[in-house]
Tab-separated table of C-alpha atoms and ligand atoms in Angstrom:
chain	number	residue	atom	x	y	z
A	319	MET	CA	-11.522	-0.294	28.676
A	320	THR	CA	-11.661	1.766	31.887
A	321	GLU	CA	-10.072	5.066	30.835
A	322	ARG	CA	-12.170	8.057	29.836
A	323	THR	CA	-12.237	8.481	26.056
A	324	VAL	CA	-11.932	11.554	23.855
A	325	LEU	CA	-11.892	12.287	20.138
A	326	ILE	CA	-10.168	15.536	19.095
A	327	THR	CA	-10.180	16.794	15.499
A	328	GLY	CA	-7.333	18.854	14.026
A	329	ALA	CA	-4.886	17.246	16.463
A	330	ALA	CA	-1.814	17.464	14.203
A	331	THR	CA	-0.985	21.060	15.139
A	332	GLY	CA	-1.486	23.923	17.580
A	333	ILE	CA	-4.252	23.735	20.157
A	334	GLY	CA	-5.473	20.314	18.989
A	335	MET	CA	-2.082	18.675	19.471
A	336	ALA	CA	-1.557	20.350	22.854
A	337	LEU	CA	-5.003	19.198	24.040
A	338	ALA	CA	-4.438	15.650	22.773
A	339	GLN	CA	-1.128	15.412	24.624
A	340	ARG	CA	-2.494	17.008	27.798
A	341	LEU	CA	-5.429	14.591	27.959
A	342	ASP	CA	-3.097	11.699	27.160
A	343	ARG	CA	-0.862	12.705	30.097
A	344	GLU	CA	-3.971	12.779	32.315
A	345	GLY	CA	-4.643	9.133	31.472
A	346	TRP	CA	-7.384	9.577	28.859
A	347	LYS	CA	-7.657	7.286	25.848
A	348	VAL	CA	-7.176	9.853	23.075
A	349	PHE	CA	-8.332	9.442	19.472
A	350	ALA	CA	-6.394	12.142	17.621
A	351	GLY	CA	-8.009	13.153	14.321
A	352	VAL	CA	-5.503	14.401	11.757
A	353	ASN	CA	-6.136	15.856	8.327
A	354	ARG	CA	-3.177	16.300	5.962
A	355	SER	CA	-0.322	14.792	7.986
A	356	THR	CA	0.693	13.135	11.252
A	357	PRO	CA	3.652	14.980	12.759
A	358	GLU	CA	6.196	12.864	14.625
A	359	ALA	CA	5.898	15.208	17.618
A	360	LEU	CA	2.299	14.095	18.188
A	361	VAL	CA	3.177	10.424	18.437
A	362	GLU	CA	6.629	10.728	20.024
A	363	ASN	CA	5.391	12.847	22.926
A	364	SER	CA	2.353	10.697	23.692
A	365	SER	CA	1.729	7.328	25.320
A	366	ASP	CA	0.927	4.297	23.199
A	367	ARG	CA	-2.710	4.648	24.307
A	368	LEU	CA	-3.085	7.516	21.799
A	369	VAL	CA	-4.576	6.459	18.465
A	370	VAL	CA	-4.103	8.619	15.368
A	371	ILE	CA	-7.061	8.574	12.956
A	372	PRO	CA	-7.314	10.325	9.570
A	373	ILE	CA	-10.303	12.672	9.781
A	374	ASN	CA	-11.035	15.287	7.178
A	375	VAL	CA	-14.219	16.832	8.582
A	376	THR	CA	-15.565	17.453	5.056
A	377	ASP	CA	-15.268	13.779	4.083
A	378	ARG	CA	-18.330	11.792	5.138
A	379	ASP	CA	-16.814	8.411	4.150
A	380	GLN	CA	-13.642	9.053	6.131
A	381	ILE	CA	-15.731	10.125	9.142
A	382	GLY	CA	-17.629	6.823	8.817
A	383	ARG	CA	-14.337	4.906	8.857
A	384	ALA	CA	-13.211	6.914	11.918
A	385	LEU	CA	-16.440	5.941	13.690
A	386	ALA	CA	-15.752	2.268	13.013
A	387	ILE	CA	-12.218	2.557	14.471
A	388	VAL	CA	-13.364	4.378	17.615
A	389	GLU	CA	-16.367	2.084	18.079
A	390	GLN	CA	-14.216	-1.004	17.858
A	391	ALA	CA	-11.910	0.388	20.547
A	392	VAL	CA	-14.523	1.700	23.004
A	393	GLY	CA	-17.320	-0.851	22.483
A	394	GLU	CA	-20.340	-0.534	24.782
A	395	ARG	CA	-18.426	1.900	27.001
A	396	GLY	CA	-19.005	4.665	24.417
A	397	LEU	CA	-17.209	7.947	23.811
A	398	ASP	CA	-17.026	10.428	26.717
A	399	LEU	CA	-15.811	13.621	25.075
A	400	LEU	CA	-15.796	15.034	21.535
A	401	ILE	CA	-13.689	18.142	20.905
A	402	HIS	CA	-14.392	19.820	17.563
A	403	ASN	CA	-11.109	21.660	17.205
A	404	ALA	CA	-10.402	21.472	13.435
A	405	ALA	CA	-10.901	24.677	11.502
A	406	MET	CA	-9.356	26.823	8.818
A	407	THR	CA	-9.048	30.446	7.814
A	408	GLY	CA	-9.253	31.515	4.191
A	409	ALA	CA	-11.585	33.113	1.660
A	410	PRO	CA	-9.895	36.477	2.173
A	411	GLY	CA	-10.942	39.787	0.719
A	412	PRO	CA	-13.901	42.169	0.858
A	413	LEU	CA	-17.434	40.769	0.714
A	414	GLU	CA	-17.883	42.548	-2.627
A	415	PHE	CA	-15.384	40.173	-4.239
A	416	VAL	CA	-14.879	37.236	-1.846
A	417	ASP	CA	-14.798	33.923	-3.709
A	418	ILE	CA	-18.090	32.303	-2.722
A	419	ASP	CA	-16.812	28.788	-3.495
A	420	GLN	CA	-13.858	29.322	-1.121
A	421	PHE	CA	-16.244	30.792	1.456
A	422	LYS	CA	-18.531	27.734	1.096
A	423	PHE	CA	-15.552	25.421	1.638
A	424	LEU	CA	-14.588	27.360	4.760
A	425	MET	CA	-18.155	26.938	6.057
A	426	ASP	CA	-17.962	23.249	5.185
A	427	VAL	CA	-14.921	22.854	7.439
A	428	ASN	CA	-15.802	25.295	10.249
A	429	LEU	CA	-19.580	24.803	10.501
A	430	TRP	CA	-20.847	21.735	8.659
A	431	GLY	CA	-17.756	19.709	9.688
A	432	PRO	CA	-18.568	19.729	13.414
A	433	LEU	CA	-22.269	19.103	12.698
A	434	ARG	CA	-21.428	16.175	10.393
A	435	LEU	CA	-19.124	14.683	13.022
A	436	THR	CA	-21.625	15.221	15.847
A	437	GLN	CA	-24.383	13.475	13.898
A	438	THR	CA	-22.088	10.525	13.195
A	439	PHE	CA	-20.732	10.135	16.730
A	440	LEU	CA	-23.917	10.788	18.737
A	441	PRO	CA	-24.873	7.097	19.026
A	442	LEU	CA	-21.428	6.422	20.521
A	443	LEU	CA	-21.645	9.486	22.798
A	444	ARG	CA	-25.070	8.354	24.080
A	445	ARG	CA	-23.566	5.029	25.190
A	446	SER	CA	-21.203	6.855	27.548
A	447	GLY	CA	-24.034	7.976	29.826
A	448	ALA	CA	-22.265	11.262	30.647
A	449	ALA	CA	-20.908	12.495	27.343
A	450	ARG	CA	-19.741	15.997	26.527
A	451	ILE	CA	-19.063	18.054	23.405
A	452	VAL	CA	-16.699	21.026	23.153
A	453	ASN	CA	-17.236	23.281	20.124
A	454	VAL	CA	-14.089	25.308	19.528
A	455	THR	CA	-15.347	28.608	18.133
A	456	SER	CA	-13.384	31.873	18.440
A	457	THR	CA	-13.224	35.266	20.139
A	458	SER	CA	-13.363	36.654	16.590
A	459	VAL	CA	-17.160	36.407	17.034
A	460	TYR	CA	-16.827	39.681	18.991
A	461	LEU	CA	-15.014	41.461	16.157
A	462	THR	CA	-15.939	42.901	12.783
A	463	ILE	CA	-12.890	42.366	10.596
A	464	PRO	CA	-12.940	44.322	7.320
A	465	LEU	CA	-11.523	42.309	4.381
A	466	GLY	CA	-11.500	39.236	6.634
A	467	GLY	CA	-15.182	38.507	7.260
A	468	ALA	CA	-15.370	34.857	6.176
A	469	TYR	CA	-13.705	33.320	9.240
A	470	PRO	CA	-15.559	35.326	11.957
A	471	ILE	CA	-18.842	34.820	10.083
A	472	SER	CA	-18.242	31.032	10.046
A	473	LYS	CA	-17.394	31.047	13.758
A	474	SER	CA	-20.445	33.192	14.624
A	475	ALA	CA	-22.678	30.680	12.860
A	476	TYR	CA	-20.874	27.883	14.697
A	477	ARG	CA	-21.429	29.678	18.018
A	478	ALA	CA	-25.188	29.704	17.245
A	479	LEU	CA	-24.995	26.017	16.288
A	480	SER	CA	-23.356	25.297	19.638
A	481	ASN	CA	-26.191	27.028	21.543
A	482	HIS	CA	-28.803	24.998	19.666
A	483	MET	CA	-26.864	21.769	20.109
A	484	ARG	CA	-26.626	22.470	23.853
A	485	MET	CA	-30.417	22.881	24.176
A	486	GLU	CA	-31.288	19.850	22.064
A	487	LEU	CA	-28.811	17.449	23.672
A	488	ALA	CA	-29.313	18.467	27.316
A	489	PRO	CA	-32.417	16.255	27.731
A	490	PHE	CA	-30.257	13.286	26.653
A	491	GLY	CA	-27.700	14.093	29.359
A	492	ILE	CA	-25.105	15.306	26.837
A	493	ASP	CA	-23.421	18.517	27.975
A	494	VAL	CA	-22.273	20.964	25.272
A	495	THR	CA	-20.152	24.084	25.454
A	496	ALA	CA	-18.502	26.619	23.148
A	497	LEU	CA	-14.827	27.298	23.774
A	498	GLU	CA	-13.841	30.728	22.443
A	499	PRO	CA	-10.050	30.909	22.241
A	500	GLY	CA	-7.939	33.948	21.449
A	501	GLY	CA	-4.262	34.819	21.463
A	502	VAL	CA	-2.731	31.336	21.125
A	503	LYS	CA	0.463	31.125	19.064
A	504	THR	CA	-0.255	28.470	16.422
A	505	PRO	CA	0.125	28.090	12.638
A	506	MET	CA	-3.284	29.780	12.324
A	507	THR	CA	-2.280	32.997	14.077
A	508	GLY	CA	1.000	33.686	12.263
A	509	PHE	CA	0.726	36.686	9.956
A	510	GLU	CA	1.383	35.461	6.431
A	511	GLU	CA	2.404	37.794	3.633
A	512	GLU	CA	0.914	35.220	1.253
A	513	GLU	CA	-2.532	35.758	2.859
A	514	GLU	CA	-2.219	39.487	2.280
A	515	ARG	CA	-1.245	38.931	-1.339
A	516	LEU	CA	-4.293	36.668	-1.853
A	517	CYS	CA	-6.571	39.207	-0.198
A	518	TRP	CA	-5.578	42.016	-2.576
A	519	GLN	CA	-5.630	39.584	-5.486
A	520	THR	CA	-9.350	38.865	-4.982
A	521	ILE	CA	-10.066	42.493	-5.864
A	522	PRO	CA	-10.122	43.259	-9.601
A	523	GLU	CA	-7.421	45.696	-10.650
A	524	GLY	CA	-9.839	48.517	-11.357
A	525	MET	CA	-11.043	48.491	-7.746
A	526	ARG	CA	-7.911	47.375	-5.878
A	527	GLU	CA	-6.548	50.849	-5.394
A	528	GLU	CA	-9.954	52.069	-4.179
A	529	TYR	CA	-9.823	49.449	-1.421
A	530	GLN	CA	-6.140	49.999	-0.649
A	531	ARG	CA	-6.818	53.719	-0.146
A	532	ARG	CA	-9.455	52.874	2.479
A	533	PHE	CA	-8.256	49.670	4.191
A	534	GLU	CA	-5.170	47.909	5.485
A	535	PHE	CA	-4.936	44.125	5.488
A	536	PRO	CA	-6.315	43.224	8.952
A	537	ALA	CA	-4.037	40.338	9.990
A	538	ALA	CA	-1.117	42.594	10.858
A	539	ALA	CA	-3.309	44.632	13.246
A	540	LEU	CA	-4.574	41.392	14.816
A	541	SER	CA	-1.032	40.018	15.298
A	542	GLU	CA	0.199	43.297	16.794
A	543	GLY	CA	-2.921	44.022	18.851
A	544	PHE	CA	-2.962	40.744	20.778
A	545	GLU	CA	-0.707	39.013	23.256
A	546	PHE	CA	-0.012	35.353	22.561
A	547	GLU	CA	0.532	32.294	24.727
A	548	SER	CA	1.745	28.813	23.886
A	549	PRO	CA	-0.706	26.027	22.951
A	550	ASP	CA	0.518	24.044	26.008
A	551	SER	CA	-0.303	26.839	28.423
A	552	PHE	CA	-3.707	27.269	26.718
A	553	ALA	CA	-4.405	23.516	26.860
A	554	ASP	CA	-3.619	23.548	30.564
A	555	LYS	CA	-6.332	26.211	31.119
A	556	VAL	CA	-8.811	24.269	28.980
A	557	TYR	CA	-8.107	21.129	30.958
A	558	ARG	CA	-8.570	22.784	34.342
A	559	GLN	CA	-11.515	25.062	33.463
A	560	ILE	CA	-13.510	22.883	31.056
A	561	VAL	CA	-12.506	19.217	31.139
A	562	CYS	CA	-12.436	19.150	34.961
A	563	ALA	CA	-15.687	21.158	35.334
A	564	ARG	CA	-18.511	19.219	36.981
A	565	LYS	CA	-20.986	20.908	34.635
A	566	PHE	CA	-20.218	22.979	31.534
A	567	LYS	CA	-20.972	26.693	31.294
A	568	PRO	CA	-22.531	27.530	27.882
A	569	VAL	CA	-19.404	29.443	26.804
A	570	TYR	CA	-15.764	29.664	27.926
A	571	VAL	CA	-13.614	32.567	26.798
A	572	ILE	CA	-10.013	31.495	27.284
A	573	GLY	CA	-6.776	33.097	26.130
A	574	LYS	CA	-4.370	35.895	26.827
A	575	GLY	CA	-6.019	39.321	27.104
A	576	VAL	CA	-9.404	38.251	25.678
A	577	ALA	CA	-11.593	38.078	28.816
A	578	PHE	CA	-12.829	41.653	28.235
A	579	MET	CA	-14.215	40.895	24.759
A	580	PRO	CA	-17.680	39.529	25.636
A	581	TRP	CA	-18.132	42.386	28.130
A	582	MET	CA	-17.110	44.955	25.563
A	583	HIS	CA	-19.581	43.412	23.130
A	584	ARG	CA	-22.401	43.358	25.677
A	585	LEU	CA	-21.904	46.857	27.073
A	586	LEU	CA	-21.021	49.021	24.069
A	587	PRO	CA	-23.463	49.984	21.313
A	588	LEU	CA	-22.513	48.740	17.849
A	589	THR	CA	-21.810	52.296	16.647
A	590	VAL	CA	-19.147	52.693	19.368
A	591	LEU	CA	-17.723	49.232	18.630
A	592	GLU	CA	-17.487	50.148	14.953
A	593	ARG	CA	-15.438	53.253	15.800
A	594	ILE	CA	-13.065	51.026	17.844
A	595	PHE	CA	-12.763	48.466	15.015
A	596	LYS	CA	-12.128	51.202	12.420
A	597	LYS	CA	-9.243	52.420	14.564
A	598	LEU	CA	-7.947	48.920	15.383
A	599	PHE	CA	-7.979	47.893	11.730
A	600	ARG	CA	-6.580	51.265	10.626
A	601	MET	CA	-9.426	52.078	8.263
A	602	LYS	CA	-8.720	55.312	6.509
A	603	ALA	CA	-12.268	56.636	6.031
B	1249	LIG	N1	-4.938	30.174	17.938
B	1249	LIG	C1	-5.853	31.046	18.320
B	1249	LIG	O1	-5.547	32.084	18.949
B	1249	LIG	C2	-7.296	30.786	18.008
B	1249	LIG	C3	-8.200	31.858	18.165
B	1249	LIG	C4	-9.531	31.629	17.917
B	1249	LIG	C5	-9.989	30.373	17.551
B	1249	LIG	N2	-9.079	29.345	17.398
B	1249	LIG	C6	-9.611	28.036	17.024
B	1249	LIG	O2	-8.873	27.012	17.676
B	1249	LIG	C7	-8.895	25.831	16.874
B	1249	LIG	C8	-7.484	25.318	16.683
B	1249	LIG	O3	-6.763	26.253	15.903
B	1249	LIG	P1	-5.195	26.479	16.048
B	1249	LIG	O4	-4.991	27.904	16.428
B	1249	LIG	O5	-4.582	25.406	16.855
B	1249	LIG	O6	-4.773	26.410	14.499
B	1249	LIG	P2	-4.095	25.235	13.644
B	1249	LIG	O7	-2.840	24.801	14.289
B	1249	LIG	O8	-4.056	25.749	12.254
B	1249	LIG	O9	-5.147	24.039	13.784
B	1249	LIG	C9	-6.196	23.796	12.908
B	1249	LIG	C10	-6.246	22.319	12.655
B	1249	LIG	O10	-7.422	22.013	11.909
B	1249	LIG	C11	-7.061	21.065	10.933
B	1249	LIG	N3	-7.956	21.117	9.777
B	1249	LIG	C12	-8.089	22.075	8.827
B	1249	LIG	N4	-8.963	21.702	7.891
B	1249	LIG	C13	-9.419	20.471	8.270
B	1249	LIG	C14	-10.334	19.552	7.723
B	1249	LIG	N5	-10.989	19.790	6.574
B	1249	LIG	N6	-10.566	18.404	8.385
B	1249	LIG	C15	-9.928	18.124	9.537
B	1249	LIG	N7	-9.014	18.916	10.101
B	1249	LIG	C16	-8.773	20.099	9.464
B	1249	LIG	C17	-5.652	21.418	10.509
B	1249	LIG	O11	-5.038	20.268	9.930
B	1249	LIG	P3	-4.277	20.395	8.511
B	1249	LIG	O12	-3.264	21.497	8.714
B	1249	LIG	O13	-3.697	19.060	8.324
B	1249	LIG	O14	-5.333	20.774	7.496
B	1249	LIG	C18	-5.039	21.820	11.840
B	1249	LIG	O15	-4.437	20.715	12.468
B	1249	LIG	C19	-9.604	26.219	15.572
B	1249	LIG	O16	-10.969	25.851	15.651
B	1249	LIG	C20	-9.471	27.728	15.536
B	1249	LIG	O17	-10.486	28.333	14.758
B	1249	LIG	C21	-7.749	29.534	17.611
């Protein structure tokens, strides 16, 4: 095999599918990890180089089987690029009542999943000689989202994991970066009334009104407050800025109208940021 090789998780939808197809068009051998289903669009709009592999990032046995499939295809050539794209939202509601089991599952997918996969695929990445890892975190790490803390907390932990991974793997010649997306129109960013219902449902009746008097459900503010671009346009930026980079920067913030977020976070004191978030999320006290 002479092509460069990449494994992308969560490739059945959104950013993952757009990245898989973009890299496929650029001549890469793409291993597309899918969780619950394989949409026809993924296969129909790709070359027959692309290989679809079931990968639930919480399932160690399935990850082991995925390793065997990729290893058989790449052999001694190794794997050049691993893109940890799979993630979920969920565990809605205030920290006072958030379901800790749901929160743990979210961490299992968003934090332990990429670590589990990295540990499994490192021997194959080492064989490449110039391997790279992209950790897809989120610009939500710059926000404090009342009633929606689980997802940004998981991504903040993952951002820290990415920094540590970068330091520990650099001496082995493996380059690691964190990609912080924002404002990409995908199934994850659609405002769902069902999510809002679940959020209020986590709060026991005696306290629900107390919360509703003080907070609005944050997803609507997020949907209205951000501009969105298509996954294809986003994947094009990722390809040009990250995949084609000679050497990775530690972090890439990519997406419509999100470039200011790290600067805002660096320059403003937390008390000022909190006033902005209270206004953005329409807190009433
Ligand atoms: N869109 C944005 O503006 C935005 C902003 C910040 C960060 N991000 C990040 O970008 C990445 C892609 O998200 P997206 O916007 O493209 O959303 P998406 O379309 O919902 O993609 C998430 C993918 O992850 C997969 N997934 C979920 N649980 C999984 C599991 N246990 N094992 C393996 N795969 C699993 C999903 O597959 P199933 O549906 O089959 O479970 C889905 O294909 C995520 O890491 C997300 O946090 C996106």
